Amino acid sequence: MNNPLIQSIEKRRTQYALGTALPISEQETTALIEAAIRLAPSSFNSQSSRAVILYGDESREFWSIAEAALRKIVPAEAFAPTKTKIDSFAAGAGTVLFYEDQDVVKGLQEKFALYADNFPVWSEQASGMAQFAVWTALSDADVGASLQHYNPLVDAEVAARWNIPASWKLRAQMPFGSNEKPFGEKAFMDDAARFKVFGTTSAAEARVAA
Ligand SMILES: Cc1cc2nc3c(=O)[nH]c(=O)nc-3n(C[C@H](O)[C@H](O)[C@H](O)COP(=O)(O)O)c2cc1C
């Protein structure tokens, strides 16, 4: 489709083969990550998403914390694939840690009691939007990344190491770096099983509009 945003969305892929040779500077990378999170929507514009951006040794330290935590729960004889995976994340240039500030969620629950049950859900959705925005912005700049979930296993140690506020809840980790391998093919399910469009003058027009 000849639409620059859709093209950027299409370009975003999971990259496990990461290297340290970022195609843009660390400063530009940080600016992209911050802008993507700043501009991502949140319920009631509550801006509950937080991020910690780790480069170089700090990023590698995060992954060694994850490795040590995993060693405690994965049997030693089965650890090799886990180690390979963790090493591939540590091989990148950096890692974004995505948090949601639970104080913001609690504040909203108190202020808008009618929606109290929704705010934790909307916070998760806002986090997903922030993650997607960052991932897409990075891949648009030819920075490879993947999305990982070693929370809550690593939470306490990470909080102590990087002085994370107690109200910040870790939701996802995004290792990023240079793309060291091409992306594989991606299969898509049948659109007809996925989308329903009503009220347009013809199905052909509905497809074009999309
Ligand atoms: C909510 C969510 C959770 C995911 N969790 C993981 C994960 O824990 N580890 C991982 O390697 N990939 C994870 N992924 C990445 C998906 O596996 C990947 O996006 C999907 O297979 C499509 O491939 P693509 O990213 O190349 O388009 C996650 C993606 C989403 C949206």
Tab-separated table of C-alpha atoms and ligand atoms in Angstrom:
chain	number	residue	atom	x	y	z
A	1	MET	CA	0.000	0.000	0.000
A	2	ASN	CA	1.309	3.407	-0.998
A	3	ASN	CA	0.940	5.054	2.411
A	4	PRO	CA	4.064	6.019	4.344
A	5	LEU	CA	2.656	5.141	7.771
A	6	ILE	CA	1.425	1.727	6.648
A	7	GLN	CA	4.804	1.157	5.018
A	8	SER	CA	6.519	1.936	8.324
A	9	ILE	CA	4.141	-0.389	10.141
A	10	GLU	CA	4.879	-3.084	7.591
A	11	LYS	CA	8.622	-2.552	8.035
A	12	ARG	CA	8.448	-3.236	11.797
A	13	ARG	CA	9.478	-6.806	12.430
A	14	THR	CA	10.932	-8.919	15.201
A	15	GLN	CA	14.726	-8.963	14.927
A	16	TYR	CA	16.639	-11.423	17.112
A	17	ALA	CA	19.985	-11.034	15.309
A	18	LEU	CA	21.146	-7.779	16.884
A	19	GLY	CA	24.504	-6.003	16.775
A	20	THR	CA	25.923	-2.868	18.337
A	21	ALA	CA	26.366	-0.878	15.105
A	22	LEU	CA	23.343	1.413	15.338
A	23	PRO	CA	22.584	3.200	12.027
A	24	ILE	CA	21.757	6.377	13.992
A	25	SER	CA	23.410	7.957	17.032
A	26	GLU	CA	22.444	6.995	20.579
A	27	GLN	CA	21.161	10.532	21.025
A	28	GLU	CA	18.857	10.193	17.999
A	29	THR	CA	17.756	6.760	19.195
A	30	THR	CA	16.860	8.148	22.623
A	31	ALA	CA	14.996	11.037	20.989
A	32	LEU	CA	12.977	8.606	18.837
A	33	ILE	CA	12.070	6.433	21.815
A	34	GLU	CA	11.089	9.417	23.932
A	35	ALA	CA	9.040	11.025	21.158
A	36	ALA	CA	7.208	7.782	20.400
A	37	ILE	CA	6.222	7.327	24.051
A	38	ARG	CA	5.401	11.004	24.534
A	39	LEU	CA	3.099	10.986	21.486
A	40	ALA	CA	1.407	7.628	22.155
A	41	PRO	CA	-2.174	7.928	23.433
A	42	SER	CA	-3.283	7.009	26.960
A	43	SER	CA	-6.670	6.896	28.685
A	44	PHE	CA	-7.726	10.376	29.849
A	45	ASN	CA	-4.320	11.486	28.557
A	46	SER	CA	-2.975	10.066	31.816
A	47	GLN	CA	0.482	9.408	30.315
A	48	SER	CA	1.057	6.398	32.548
A	49	SER	CA	3.887	4.944	30.447
A	50	ARG	CA	7.470	5.239	31.667
A	51	ALA	CA	10.693	4.010	30.110
A	52	VAL	CA	14.251	3.289	31.122
A	53	ILE	CA	16.687	3.279	28.206
A	54	LEU	CA	19.889	1.319	28.702
A	55	TYR	CA	22.896	1.390	26.356
A	56	GLY	CA	26.105	-0.633	26.168
A	57	ASP	CA	27.296	-2.074	29.482
A	58	GLU	CA	24.097	-1.002	31.233
A	59	SER	CA	22.024	-2.976	28.722
A	60	ARG	CA	24.344	-5.986	29.019
A	61	GLU	CA	23.991	-5.770	32.795
A	62	PHE	CA	20.221	-5.962	32.439
A	63	TRP	CA	20.568	-9.165	30.425
A	64	SER	CA	23.014	-10.676	32.909
A	65	ILE	CA	20.439	-9.980	35.652
A	66	ALA	CA	17.855	-11.793	33.498
A	67	GLU	CA	20.259	-14.671	32.896
A	68	ALA	CA	21.013	-15.068	36.611
A	69	ALA	CA	17.285	-14.998	37.432
A	70	LEU	CA	16.562	-17.628	34.774
A	71	ARG	CA	19.381	-19.883	36.005
A	72	LYS	CA	17.480	-20.191	39.281
A	73	ILE	CA	14.374	-21.609	37.589
A	74	VAL	CA	15.586	-23.352	34.390
A	75	PRO	CA	17.270	-26.766	34.914
A	76	ALA	CA	21.035	-26.539	34.230
A	77	GLU	CA	20.905	-29.260	31.533
A	78	ALA	CA	18.212	-27.290	29.639
A	79	PHE	CA	19.851	-23.879	29.979
A	80	ALA	CA	21.817	-23.754	26.699
A	81	PRO	CA	18.959	-22.451	24.483
A	82	THR	CA	18.003	-19.900	27.144
A	83	LYS	CA	21.602	-18.704	27.328
A	84	THR	CA	21.766	-18.386	23.515
A	85	LYS	CA	18.592	-16.308	23.526
A	86	ILE	CA	19.723	-14.011	26.332
A	87	ASP	CA	23.122	-13.574	24.647
A	88	SER	CA	21.372	-12.500	21.430
A	89	PHE	CA	19.516	-9.757	23.309
A	90	ALA	CA	22.691	-8.664	25.089
A	91	ALA	CA	24.464	-8.460	21.705
A	92	GLY	CA	22.412	-5.397	20.768
A	93	ALA	CA	23.179	-1.730	21.350
A	94	GLY	CA	20.608	-1.215	24.073
A	95	THR	CA	17.352	-2.146	25.749
A	96	VAL	CA	14.191	-0.187	26.492
A	97	LEU	CA	12.402	-1.160	29.695
A	98	PHE	CA	8.707	-0.280	29.490
A	99	TYR	CA	6.945	0.569	32.733
A	100	GLU	CA	3.452	1.696	33.746
A	101	ASP	CA	3.172	4.013	36.747
A	102	GLN	CA	0.660	2.405	39.127
A	103	ASP	CA	0.291	5.659	41.067
A	104	VAL	CA	-1.256	7.157	37.930
A	105	VAL	CA	-3.617	4.172	37.653
A	106	LYS	CA	-4.629	4.469	41.331
A	107	GLY	CA	-5.124	8.224	40.984
A	108	LEU	CA	-7.486	7.680	38.050
A	109	GLN	CA	-9.397	4.979	39.943
A	110	GLU	CA	-9.959	7.387	42.830
A	111	LYS	CA	-10.886	10.295	40.612
A	112	PHE	CA	-13.194	8.394	38.247
A	113	ALA	CA	-14.677	5.623	40.449
A	114	LEU	CA	-17.158	4.673	37.734
A	115	TYR	CA	-14.306	3.394	35.538
A	116	ALA	CA	-12.182	1.978	38.364
A	117	ASP	CA	-12.047	-1.529	36.882
A	118	ASN	CA	-11.027	-0.216	33.480
A	119	PHE	CA	-7.951	1.789	34.391
A	120	PRO	CA	-5.569	-1.161	34.916
A	121	VAL	CA	-6.715	-2.548	31.539
A	122	TRP	CA	-6.335	0.806	29.811
A	123	SER	CA	-2.888	1.191	31.327
A	124	GLU	CA	-1.883	-2.144	29.739
A	125	GLN	CA	-3.345	-1.009	26.439
A	126	ALA	CA	-1.488	2.296	26.673
A	127	SER	CA	1.727	0.379	27.331
A	128	GLY	CA	1.114	-1.736	24.235
A	129	MET	CA	0.580	1.404	22.175
A	130	ALA	CA	3.789	2.929	23.524
A	131	GLN	CA	5.671	-0.294	22.782
A	132	PHE	CA	4.312	-0.417	19.251
A	133	ALA	CA	5.115	3.257	18.651
A	134	VAL	CA	8.714	2.778	19.816
A	135	TRP	CA	9.182	-0.446	17.879
A	136	THR	CA	7.828	1.158	14.697
A	137	ALA	CA	9.909	4.321	15.126
A	138	LEU	CA	13.059	2.266	15.654
A	139	SER	CA	12.464	-0.029	12.695
A	140	ASP	CA	11.590	2.964	10.515
A	141	ALA	CA	15.127	4.213	11.307
A	142	ASP	CA	16.525	0.739	10.452
A	143	VAL	CA	17.105	-0.133	14.089
A	144	GLY	CA	16.216	-3.780	14.773
A	145	ALA	CA	14.314	-4.776	17.926
A	146	SER	CA	12.217	-7.456	19.561
A	147	LEU	CA	9.748	-7.525	22.419
A	148	GLN	CA	10.558	-9.566	25.533
A	149	HIS	CA	8.905	-10.310	28.882
A	150	TYR	CA	11.251	-11.230	31.700
A	151	ASN	CA	9.060	-9.398	34.206
A	152	PRO	CA	8.270	-10.052	37.007
A	153	LEU	CA	11.324	-12.311	37.363
A	154	VAL	CA	13.798	-9.440	37.143
A	155	ASP	CA	11.739	-6.617	38.647
A	156	ALA	CA	13.231	-6.345	42.141
A	157	GLU	CA	16.852	-6.512	41.066
A	158	VAL	CA	16.336	-4.072	38.202
A	159	ALA	CA	14.496	-1.656	40.504
A	160	ALA	CA	17.381	-1.754	42.985
A	161	ARG	CA	20.074	-1.427	40.298
A	162	TRP	CA	18.535	1.524	38.408
A	163	ASN	CA	16.706	3.147	41.305
A	164	ILE	CA	13.250	2.649	39.776
A	165	PRO	CA	10.329	4.268	41.665
A	166	ALA	CA	8.261	1.710	43.605
A	167	SER	CA	5.106	2.647	41.683
A	168	TRP	CA	6.632	1.770	38.288
A	169	LYS	CA	5.560	-1.701	37.105
A	170	LEU	CA	7.746	-3.365	34.485
A	171	ARG	CA	5.661	-4.557	31.530
A	172	ALA	CA	8.096	-5.371	28.690
A	173	GLN	CA	11.686	-5.187	27.519
A	174	MET	CA	12.793	-4.236	24.019
A	175	PRO	CA	16.368	-5.108	23.076
A	176	PHE	CA	17.467	-3.105	20.017
A	177	GLY	CA	20.489	-2.709	17.767
A	178	SER	CA	21.705	-3.126	14.232
A	179	ASN	CA	19.897	-5.639	12.016
A	180	GLU	CA	22.390	-8.460	11.573
A	181	LYS	CA	20.125	-10.755	9.541
A	182	PRO	CA	17.334	-10.241	7.003
A	183	PHE	CA	13.775	-10.727	8.216
A	184	GLY	CA	11.974	-13.962	7.440
A	185	GLU	CA	8.696	-14.308	5.601
A	186	LYS	CA	5.617	-13.509	7.625
A	187	ALA	CA	2.323	-15.319	7.097
A	188	PHE	CA	-0.982	-13.484	7.331
A	189	MET	CA	-4.346	-15.010	8.020
A	190	ASP	CA	-7.213	-14.552	5.614
A	191	ASP	CA	-8.651	-11.002	5.757
A	192	ALA	CA	-12.154	-12.375	5.237
A	193	ALA	CA	-11.934	-14.246	8.552
A	194	ARG	CA	-10.646	-11.140	10.302
A	195	PHE	CA	-12.536	-8.084	9.167
A	196	LYS	CA	-16.175	-7.194	8.794
A	197	VAL	CA	-17.066	-3.956	7.027
A	198	PHE	CA	-20.617	-2.608	6.920
A	199	GLY	CA	-22.358	0.342	5.359
A	200	THR	CA	-20.041	1.116	2.461
A	201	THR	CA	-21.488	1.303	-1.037
A	202	SER	CA	-19.411	-1.673	-2.173
A	203	ALA	CA	-16.975	-4.176	-0.721
A	204	ALA	CA	-14.357	-2.978	-3.226
A	205	GLU	CA	-14.614	0.567	-1.850
A	206	ALA	CA	-14.273	-0.739	1.711
A	207	ARG	CA	-11.004	-2.388	0.767
A	208	VAL	CA	-9.668	0.778	-0.902
A	209	ALA	CA	-10.665	2.915	2.097
A	210	ALA	CA	-8.760	0.587	4.413
B	1	LIG	C1	1.873	-8.452	23.206
B	1	LIG	C2	3.046	-9.129	22.532
B	1	LIG	C3	3.880	-9.944	23.281
B	1	LIG	C4	5.012	-10.512	22.680
B	1	LIG	N1	5.895	-11.222	23.460
B	1	LIG	C5	7.021	-11.699	22.917
B	1	LIG	C6	7.998	-12.336	23.728
B	1	LIG	O1	7.837	-12.451	24.959
B	1	LIG	N2	9.121	-12.804	23.131
B	1	LIG	C7	9.343	-12.654	21.795
B	1	LIG	O2	10.388	-13.092	21.304
B	1	LIG	N3	8.435	-12.033	20.983
B	1	LIG	C8	7.298	-11.552	21.530
B	1	LIG	N4	6.397	-10.886	20.736
B	1	LIG	C9	6.654	-10.736	19.287
B	1	LIG	C10	5.747	-11.585	18.409
B	1	LIG	O3	6.094	-12.951	18.532
B	1	LIG	C11	5.894	-11.101	16.976
B	1	LIG	O4	5.560	-9.730	16.919
B	1	LIG	C12	4.981	-11.861	16.012
B	1	LIG	O5	5.409	-13.200	15.885
B	1	LIG	C13	4.951	-11.231	14.617
B	1	LIG	O6	6.253	-11.120	14.071
B	1	LIG	P1	6.859	-9.694	13.670
B	1	LIG	O7	7.119	-8.956	14.956
B	1	LIG	O8	8.126	-10.003	12.921
B	1	LIG	O9	5.844	-8.975	12.845
B	1	LIG	C14	5.271	-10.321	21.307
B	1	LIG	C15	4.393	-9.497	20.573
B	1	LIG	C16	3.317	-8.910	21.173
B	1	LIG	C17	2.435	-7.988	20.363
